[in-house]
mmCIF file of C-alpha atoms and ligand atoms in Angstrom:
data_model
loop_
_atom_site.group_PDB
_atom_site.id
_atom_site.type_symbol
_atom_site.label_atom_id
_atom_site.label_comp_id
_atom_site.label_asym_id
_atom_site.label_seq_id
_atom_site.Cartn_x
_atom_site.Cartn_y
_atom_site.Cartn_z
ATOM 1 C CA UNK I 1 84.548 89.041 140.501
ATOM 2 C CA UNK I 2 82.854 86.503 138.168
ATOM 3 C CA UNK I 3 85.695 83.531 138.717
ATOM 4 C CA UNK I 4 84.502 82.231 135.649
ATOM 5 C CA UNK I 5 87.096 80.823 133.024
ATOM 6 C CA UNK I 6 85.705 83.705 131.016
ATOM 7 C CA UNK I 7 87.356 86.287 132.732
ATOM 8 C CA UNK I 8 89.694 88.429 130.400
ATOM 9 C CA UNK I 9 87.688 87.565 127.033
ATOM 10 C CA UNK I 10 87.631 90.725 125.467
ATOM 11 C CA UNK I 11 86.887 90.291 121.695
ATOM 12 C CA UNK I 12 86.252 93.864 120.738
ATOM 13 C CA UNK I 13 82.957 95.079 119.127
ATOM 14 C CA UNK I 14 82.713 94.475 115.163
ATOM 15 C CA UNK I 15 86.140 92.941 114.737
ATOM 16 C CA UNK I 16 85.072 89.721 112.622
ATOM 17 C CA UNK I 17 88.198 88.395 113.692
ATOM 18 C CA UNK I 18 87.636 88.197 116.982
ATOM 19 C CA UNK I 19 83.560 87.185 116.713
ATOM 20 C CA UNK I 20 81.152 84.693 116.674
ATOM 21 C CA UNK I 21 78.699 84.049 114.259
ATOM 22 C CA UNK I 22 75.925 84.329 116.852
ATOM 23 C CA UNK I 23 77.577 88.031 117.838
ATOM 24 C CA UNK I 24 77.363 88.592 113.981
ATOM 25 C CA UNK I 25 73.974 87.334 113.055
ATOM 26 C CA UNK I 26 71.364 89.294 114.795
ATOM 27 C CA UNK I 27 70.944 92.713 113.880
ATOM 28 C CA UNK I 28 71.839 95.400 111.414
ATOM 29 C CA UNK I 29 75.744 95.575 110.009
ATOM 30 C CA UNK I 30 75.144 98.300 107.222
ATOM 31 C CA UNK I 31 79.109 99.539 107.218
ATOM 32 C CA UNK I 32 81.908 97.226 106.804
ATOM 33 C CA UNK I 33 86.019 98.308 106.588
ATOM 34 C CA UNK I 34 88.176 96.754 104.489
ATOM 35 C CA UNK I 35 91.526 96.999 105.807
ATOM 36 C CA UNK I 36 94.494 97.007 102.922
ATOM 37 C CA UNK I 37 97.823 96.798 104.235
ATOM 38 C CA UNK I 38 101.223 96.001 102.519
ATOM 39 C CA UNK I 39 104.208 93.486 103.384
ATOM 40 C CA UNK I 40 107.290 95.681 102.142
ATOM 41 C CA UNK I 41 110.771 97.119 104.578
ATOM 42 C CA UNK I 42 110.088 100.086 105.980
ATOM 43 C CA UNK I 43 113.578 101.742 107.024
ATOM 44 C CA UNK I 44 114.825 99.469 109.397
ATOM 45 C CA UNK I 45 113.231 100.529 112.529
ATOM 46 C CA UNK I 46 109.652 99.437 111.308
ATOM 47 C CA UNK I 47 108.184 95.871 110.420
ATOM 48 C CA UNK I 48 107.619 95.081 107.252
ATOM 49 C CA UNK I 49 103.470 94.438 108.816
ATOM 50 C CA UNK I 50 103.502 98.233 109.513
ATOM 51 C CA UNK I 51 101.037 99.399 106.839
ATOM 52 C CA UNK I 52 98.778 96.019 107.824
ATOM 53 C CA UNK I 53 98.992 96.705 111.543
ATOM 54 C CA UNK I 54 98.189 100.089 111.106
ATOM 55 C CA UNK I 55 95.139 99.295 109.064
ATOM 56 C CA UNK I 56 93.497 96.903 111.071
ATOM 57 C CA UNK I 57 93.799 99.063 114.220
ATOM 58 C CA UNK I 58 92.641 101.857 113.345
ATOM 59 C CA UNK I 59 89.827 100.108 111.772
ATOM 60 C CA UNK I 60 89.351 98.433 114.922
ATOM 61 C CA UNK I 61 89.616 101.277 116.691
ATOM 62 C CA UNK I 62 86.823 103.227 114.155
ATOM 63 C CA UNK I 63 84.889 100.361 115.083
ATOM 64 C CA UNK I 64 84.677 100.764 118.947
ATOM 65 C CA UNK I 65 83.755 104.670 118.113
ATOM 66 C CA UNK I 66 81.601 103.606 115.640
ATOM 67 C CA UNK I 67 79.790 101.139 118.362
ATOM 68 C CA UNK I 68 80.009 103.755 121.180
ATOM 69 C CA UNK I 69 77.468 106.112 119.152
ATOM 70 C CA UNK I 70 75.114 103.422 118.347
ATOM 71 C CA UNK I 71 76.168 102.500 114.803
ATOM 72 C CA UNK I 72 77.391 98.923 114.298
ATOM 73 C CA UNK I 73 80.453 99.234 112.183
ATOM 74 C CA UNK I 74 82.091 95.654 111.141
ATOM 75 C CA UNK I 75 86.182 95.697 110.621
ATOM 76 C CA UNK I 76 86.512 92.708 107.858
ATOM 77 C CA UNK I 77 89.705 90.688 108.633
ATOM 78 C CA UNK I 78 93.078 92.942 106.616
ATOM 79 C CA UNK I 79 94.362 92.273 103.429
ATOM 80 C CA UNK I 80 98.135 91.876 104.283
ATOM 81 C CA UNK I 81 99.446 92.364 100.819
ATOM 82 C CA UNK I 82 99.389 95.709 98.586
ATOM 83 C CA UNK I 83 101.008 96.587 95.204
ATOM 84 C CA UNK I 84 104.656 96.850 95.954
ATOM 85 C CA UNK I 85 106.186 96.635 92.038
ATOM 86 C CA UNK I 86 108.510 99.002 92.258
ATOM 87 C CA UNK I 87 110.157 97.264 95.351
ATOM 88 C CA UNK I 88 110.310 93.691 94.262
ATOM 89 C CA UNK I 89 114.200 93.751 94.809
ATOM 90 C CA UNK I 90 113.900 94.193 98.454
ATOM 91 C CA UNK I 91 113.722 90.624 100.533
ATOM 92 C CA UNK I 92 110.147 89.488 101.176
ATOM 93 C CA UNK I 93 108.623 92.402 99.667
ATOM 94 C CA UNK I 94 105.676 90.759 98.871
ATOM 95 C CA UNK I 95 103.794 92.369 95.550
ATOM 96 C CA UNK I 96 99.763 91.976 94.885
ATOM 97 C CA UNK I 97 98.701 92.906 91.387
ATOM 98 C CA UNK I 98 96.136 95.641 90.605
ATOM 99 C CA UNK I 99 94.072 93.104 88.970
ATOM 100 C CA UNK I 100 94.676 90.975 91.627
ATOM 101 C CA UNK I 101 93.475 93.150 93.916
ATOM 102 C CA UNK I 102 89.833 93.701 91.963
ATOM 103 C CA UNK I 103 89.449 89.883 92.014
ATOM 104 C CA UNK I 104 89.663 90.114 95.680
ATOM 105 C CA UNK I 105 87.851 93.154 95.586
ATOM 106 C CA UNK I 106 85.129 91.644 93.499
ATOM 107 C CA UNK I 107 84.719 88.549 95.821
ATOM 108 C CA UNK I 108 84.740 90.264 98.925
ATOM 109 C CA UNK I 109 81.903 93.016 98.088
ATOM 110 C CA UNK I 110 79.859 89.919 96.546
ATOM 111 C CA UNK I 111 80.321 88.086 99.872
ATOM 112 C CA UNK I 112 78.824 90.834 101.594
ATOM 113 C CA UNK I 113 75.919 91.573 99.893
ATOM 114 C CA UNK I 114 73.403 89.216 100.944
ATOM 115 C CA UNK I 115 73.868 90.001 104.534
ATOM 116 C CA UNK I 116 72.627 94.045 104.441
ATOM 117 C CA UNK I 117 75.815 96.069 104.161
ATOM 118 C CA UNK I 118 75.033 98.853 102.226
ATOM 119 C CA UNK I 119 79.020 100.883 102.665
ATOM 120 C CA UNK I 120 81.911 99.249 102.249
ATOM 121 C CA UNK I 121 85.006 101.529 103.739
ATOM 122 C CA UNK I 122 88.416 100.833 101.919
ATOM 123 C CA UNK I 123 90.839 101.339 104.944
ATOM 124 C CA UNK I 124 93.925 101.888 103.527
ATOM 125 C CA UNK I 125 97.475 102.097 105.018
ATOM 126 C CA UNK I 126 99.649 102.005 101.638
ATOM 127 C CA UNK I 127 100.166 104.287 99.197
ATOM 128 C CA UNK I 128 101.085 102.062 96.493
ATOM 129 C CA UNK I 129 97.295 100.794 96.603
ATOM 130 C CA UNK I 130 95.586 102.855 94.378
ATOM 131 C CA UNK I 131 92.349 101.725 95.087
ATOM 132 C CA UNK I 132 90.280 104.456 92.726
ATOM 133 C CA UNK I 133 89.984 102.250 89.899
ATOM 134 C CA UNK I 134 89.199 98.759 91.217
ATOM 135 C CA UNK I 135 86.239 101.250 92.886
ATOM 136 C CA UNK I 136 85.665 102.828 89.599
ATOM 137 C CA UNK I 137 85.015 99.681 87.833
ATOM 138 C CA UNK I 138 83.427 97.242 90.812
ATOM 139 C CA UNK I 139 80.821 100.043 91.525
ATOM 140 C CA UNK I 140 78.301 99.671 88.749
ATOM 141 C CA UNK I 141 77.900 95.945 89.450
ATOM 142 C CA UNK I 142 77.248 96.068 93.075
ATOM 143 C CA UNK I 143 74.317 98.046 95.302
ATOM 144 C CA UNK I 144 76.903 98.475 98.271
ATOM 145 C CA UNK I 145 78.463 102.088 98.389
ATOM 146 C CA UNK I 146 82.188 101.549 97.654
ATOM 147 C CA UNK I 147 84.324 104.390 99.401
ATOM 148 C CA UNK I 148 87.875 104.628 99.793
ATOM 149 C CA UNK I 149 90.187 106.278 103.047
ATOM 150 C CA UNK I 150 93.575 106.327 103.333
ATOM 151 C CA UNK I 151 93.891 106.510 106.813
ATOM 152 C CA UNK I 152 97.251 108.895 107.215
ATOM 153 C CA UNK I 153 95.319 111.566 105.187
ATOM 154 C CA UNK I 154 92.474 111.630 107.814
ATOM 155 C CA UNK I 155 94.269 113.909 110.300
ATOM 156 C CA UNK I 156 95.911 117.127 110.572
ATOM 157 C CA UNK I 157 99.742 116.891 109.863
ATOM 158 C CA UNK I 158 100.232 119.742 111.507
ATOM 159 C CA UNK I 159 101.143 117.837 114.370
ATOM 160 C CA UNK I 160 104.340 116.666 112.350
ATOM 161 C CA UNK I 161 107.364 118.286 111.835
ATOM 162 C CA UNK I 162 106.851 116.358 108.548
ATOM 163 C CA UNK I 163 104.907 114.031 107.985
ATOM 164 C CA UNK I 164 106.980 112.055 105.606
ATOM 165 C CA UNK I 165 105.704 109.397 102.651
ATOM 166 C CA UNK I 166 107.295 106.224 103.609
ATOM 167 C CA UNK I 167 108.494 104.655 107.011
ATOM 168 C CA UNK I 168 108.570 108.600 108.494
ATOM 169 C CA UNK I 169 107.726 110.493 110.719
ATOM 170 C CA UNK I 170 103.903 110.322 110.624
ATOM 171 C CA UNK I 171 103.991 106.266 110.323
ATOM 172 C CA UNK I 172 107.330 105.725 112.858
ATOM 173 C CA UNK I 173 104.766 108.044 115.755
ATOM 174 C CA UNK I 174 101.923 105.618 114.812
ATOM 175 C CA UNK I 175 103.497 102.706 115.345
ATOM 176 C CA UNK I 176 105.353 103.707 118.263
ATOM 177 C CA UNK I 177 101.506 104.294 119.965
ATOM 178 C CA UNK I 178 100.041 101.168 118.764
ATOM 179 C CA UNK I 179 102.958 98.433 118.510
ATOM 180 C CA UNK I 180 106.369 100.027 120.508
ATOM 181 C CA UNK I 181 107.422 96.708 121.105
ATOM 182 C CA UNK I 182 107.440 96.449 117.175
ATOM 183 C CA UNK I 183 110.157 99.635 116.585
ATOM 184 C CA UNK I 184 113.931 99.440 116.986
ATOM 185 C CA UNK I 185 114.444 100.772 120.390
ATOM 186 C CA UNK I 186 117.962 102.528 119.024
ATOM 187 C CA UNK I 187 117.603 105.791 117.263
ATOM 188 C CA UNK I 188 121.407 105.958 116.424
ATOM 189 C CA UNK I 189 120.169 103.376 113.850
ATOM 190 C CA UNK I 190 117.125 104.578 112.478
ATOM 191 C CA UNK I 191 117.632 105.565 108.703
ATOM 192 C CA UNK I 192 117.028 109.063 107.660
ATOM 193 C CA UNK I 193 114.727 108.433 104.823
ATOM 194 C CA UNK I 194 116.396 110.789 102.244
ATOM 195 C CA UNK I 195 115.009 110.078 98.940
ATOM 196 C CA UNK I 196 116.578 111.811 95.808
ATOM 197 C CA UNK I 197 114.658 114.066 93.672
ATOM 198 C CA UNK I 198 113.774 113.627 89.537
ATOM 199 C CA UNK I 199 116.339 113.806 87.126
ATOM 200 C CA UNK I 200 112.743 114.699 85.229
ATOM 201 C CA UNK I 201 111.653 118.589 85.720
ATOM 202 C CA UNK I 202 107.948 117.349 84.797
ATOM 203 C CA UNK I 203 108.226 114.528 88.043
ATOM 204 C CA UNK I 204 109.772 117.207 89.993
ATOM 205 C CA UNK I 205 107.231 120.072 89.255
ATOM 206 C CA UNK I 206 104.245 117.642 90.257
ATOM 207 C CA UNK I 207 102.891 117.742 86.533
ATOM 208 C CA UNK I 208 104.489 113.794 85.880
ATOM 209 C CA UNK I 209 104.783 110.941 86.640
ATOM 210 C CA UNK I 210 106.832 108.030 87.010
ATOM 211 C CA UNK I 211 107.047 105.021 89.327
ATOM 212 C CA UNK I 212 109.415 105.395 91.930
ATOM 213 C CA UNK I 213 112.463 102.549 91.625
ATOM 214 C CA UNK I 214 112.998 102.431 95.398
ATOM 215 C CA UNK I 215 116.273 101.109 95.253
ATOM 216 C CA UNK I 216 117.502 103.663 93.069
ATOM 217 C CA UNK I 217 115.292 106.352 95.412
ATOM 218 C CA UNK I 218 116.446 106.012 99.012
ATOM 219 C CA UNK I 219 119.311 103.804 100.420
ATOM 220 C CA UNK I 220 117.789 102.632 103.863
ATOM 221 C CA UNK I 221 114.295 101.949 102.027
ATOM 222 C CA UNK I 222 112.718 104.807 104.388
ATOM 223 C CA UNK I 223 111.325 108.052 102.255
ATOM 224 C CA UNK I 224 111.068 111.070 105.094
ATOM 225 C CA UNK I 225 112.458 111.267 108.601
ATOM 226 C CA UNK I 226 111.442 109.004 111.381
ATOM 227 C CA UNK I 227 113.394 111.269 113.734
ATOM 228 C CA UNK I 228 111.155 113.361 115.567
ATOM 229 C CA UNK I 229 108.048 110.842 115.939
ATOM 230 C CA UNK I 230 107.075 110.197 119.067
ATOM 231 C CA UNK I 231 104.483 107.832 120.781
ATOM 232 C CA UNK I 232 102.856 111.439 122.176
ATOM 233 C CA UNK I 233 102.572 112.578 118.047
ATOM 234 C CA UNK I 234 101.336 108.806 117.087
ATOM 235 C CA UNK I 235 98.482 108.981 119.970
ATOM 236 C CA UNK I 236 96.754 112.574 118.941
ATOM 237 C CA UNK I 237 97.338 111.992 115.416
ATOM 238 C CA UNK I 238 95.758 108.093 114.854
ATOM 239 C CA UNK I 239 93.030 109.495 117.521
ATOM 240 C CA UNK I 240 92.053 112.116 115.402
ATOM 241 C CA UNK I 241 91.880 109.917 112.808
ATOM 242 C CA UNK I 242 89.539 107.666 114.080
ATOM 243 C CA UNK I 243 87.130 110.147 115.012
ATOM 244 C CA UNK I 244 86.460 111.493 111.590
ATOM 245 C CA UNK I 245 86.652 108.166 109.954
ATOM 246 C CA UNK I 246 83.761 107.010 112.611
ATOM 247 C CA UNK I 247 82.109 110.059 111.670
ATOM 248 C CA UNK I 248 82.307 109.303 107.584
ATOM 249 C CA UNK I 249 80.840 105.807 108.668
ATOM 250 C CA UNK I 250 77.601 106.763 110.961
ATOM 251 C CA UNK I 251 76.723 108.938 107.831
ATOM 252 C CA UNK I 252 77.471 106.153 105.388
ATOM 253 C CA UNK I 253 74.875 104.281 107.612
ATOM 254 C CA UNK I 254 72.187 105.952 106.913
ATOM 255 C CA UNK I 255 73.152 106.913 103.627
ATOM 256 C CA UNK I 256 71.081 106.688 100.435
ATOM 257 C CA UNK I 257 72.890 105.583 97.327
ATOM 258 C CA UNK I 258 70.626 107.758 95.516
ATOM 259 C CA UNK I 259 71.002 111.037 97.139
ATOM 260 C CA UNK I 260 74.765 111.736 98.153
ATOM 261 C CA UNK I 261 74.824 115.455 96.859
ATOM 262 C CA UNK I 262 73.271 118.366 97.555
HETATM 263 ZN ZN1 LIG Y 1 103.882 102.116 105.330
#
C-alpha cells in the first residue's frame, strides 16, 4: 500500500493523451498511430463517437502490446471527424473534407518529424476515410513512412455471422467489449441495417461505383445486422486485431525506408 494521493494514476503507456512531456522526452518514439474516427448515427443502438472510440482504443490498446515487447509505440490524440458527404442530412453528422483532411494530415506528419518518428500508422475506424491518396500525395515530401490500417480489416471475420459495413455486427460486438455502457441495452429496438441494392448492374456487380446516398440506402441509418454481436465476438475479434497491428508496428520500427521489398 503506497497511501500516496497517487494511488490509482494509471495513464497508460504511449497514449499522448494521458502523458507528460517528461514521460515523452527521453528515449526513442520511432512509431506513432494516428487514430481517424468519424461523428455520424450509427443505427440507433450505437453513438455517433463509435468509429472515434473504436480508433483510439484499439490504438491504445496496440500501444500497451506494442510496449509489452519492448517497442515504444505512441497513440497521437484521435481525429474525431471523417468524410461523411453522403450523410450530411442526418442530425450532427459532422463532415471533414478530403482536402481537409491532407491539411491536417500535412501538419500533423510535419509536427512529428523533428522528434525521430520514422512510421506513422493511419488507424482508421471509418470507411468513408479514404486515406490512400492524402498518403499518396503527403509521402514524397516527408522522410516518415506513411502507412494506412483500417482496423476492422485486421481480423478474421470468420468469427461473424456477418460482419456487416456500417453500425453491424462486427462494430455493434466491438463496442459492446469496449464501451457496453455506450449501446442501447434493448434489442427489440436495434435496427436491422437492411440497405437496398443498385438500381445500377455495374454498382451491383462490384465493377462501379457510386456514392452511397444513405438516406435513400437504409432507413434506420445501420448497413448490416447488429443482431448477433456479442461482447464474447467483440473481445476475440478487436484482440486479434491488436496483435497483428502491434506486430505491423515492431517491424515498422526497425524498418528502412529504403528496403521494404524483397
Ligand atoms: Zn462506424
Amino acid at each position: 500500500m503506497s497511501g500516496t494521493s497517487h494511488d490509482g494514476y494509471a495513464p497508460r503507456a504511449g497514449v499522448l493523451d494521458e502523458q507528460t512531456w517528461p514521460a515523452m522526452r527521453d528515449g526513442a518514439w520511432s512509431v506513432a498511430m494516428l487514430p481517424f474516427g468519424a461523428t455520424e448515427p450509427h443505427n440507433t443502438h450505437l453513438p455517433y463517437g463509435t468509429d472515434t472510440i473504436m480508433a483510439r482504443e484499439v490504438a491504445a490498446r496496440v500501444a500497451a502490446a506494442c510496449a509489452a515487447q519492448g517497442v515504444p509505440v505512441v497513440a497521437l490524440p484521435a481525429v474525431p471527424f471523417g468524410v461523411n458527404t453522403t450523410q450530411l442530412d442526418l442530425r450532427f453528422t459532422i463532415n471533414m473534407m478530403p482536402s481537409t483532411q491532407l491539411a491536417l494530415l500535412r501538419d500533423v506528419v510535419h509536427s512529428l518529424e523533428p522528434h525521430g518518428v520514422r512510421a506513422l500508422v493511419l488507424l482508421n475506424a471509418h470507411g468513408g476515410n479514404e486515406l490512400r491518396a492524402l498518403v499518396r500525395e503527403l509521402q514524397p515530401s516527408t522522410p516518415i513512412i506513411l502507412a494506412i490500417v483500417n482496423w476492422w480489416q485486421a481480423g478474421d471475420h470468420g468469427v461473424f455471422a456477418e460482419a456487416g459495413d456500417h453500425a453491424g455486427e462486427l462494430e455493434t460486438a466491438a463496442i459492446l467489449h469496449v464501451a457496453p455502457q455506450l449501446v442501447v441495452p434493448d434489442r427489440a429496438t436495434w435496427g436491422d441495417g437492411h440497405a437496398k441494392a443498385s438500381v445500377f448492374d455495374g454498382v451491383r456487380g462490384g465493377w462501379a461505383w457510386v456514392p452511397r446516398r444513405w438516406t435513400q440506402v437504409t432507413a434506420d441509418t445501420g448497413v448490416g445486422d447488429p443482431r448477433a454481436a456479442t461482447a464474447e465476438k467483440g473481445a476475440a475479434f478487436v484482440a486479434q486485431a491488436v496483435e497483428r497491428i502491434a506486430g505491423f508496428c515492431v517491424q515498422l520500427a526497425d524498418a528502412d525506408p529504403h528496403a521494404m521489398w524483397v
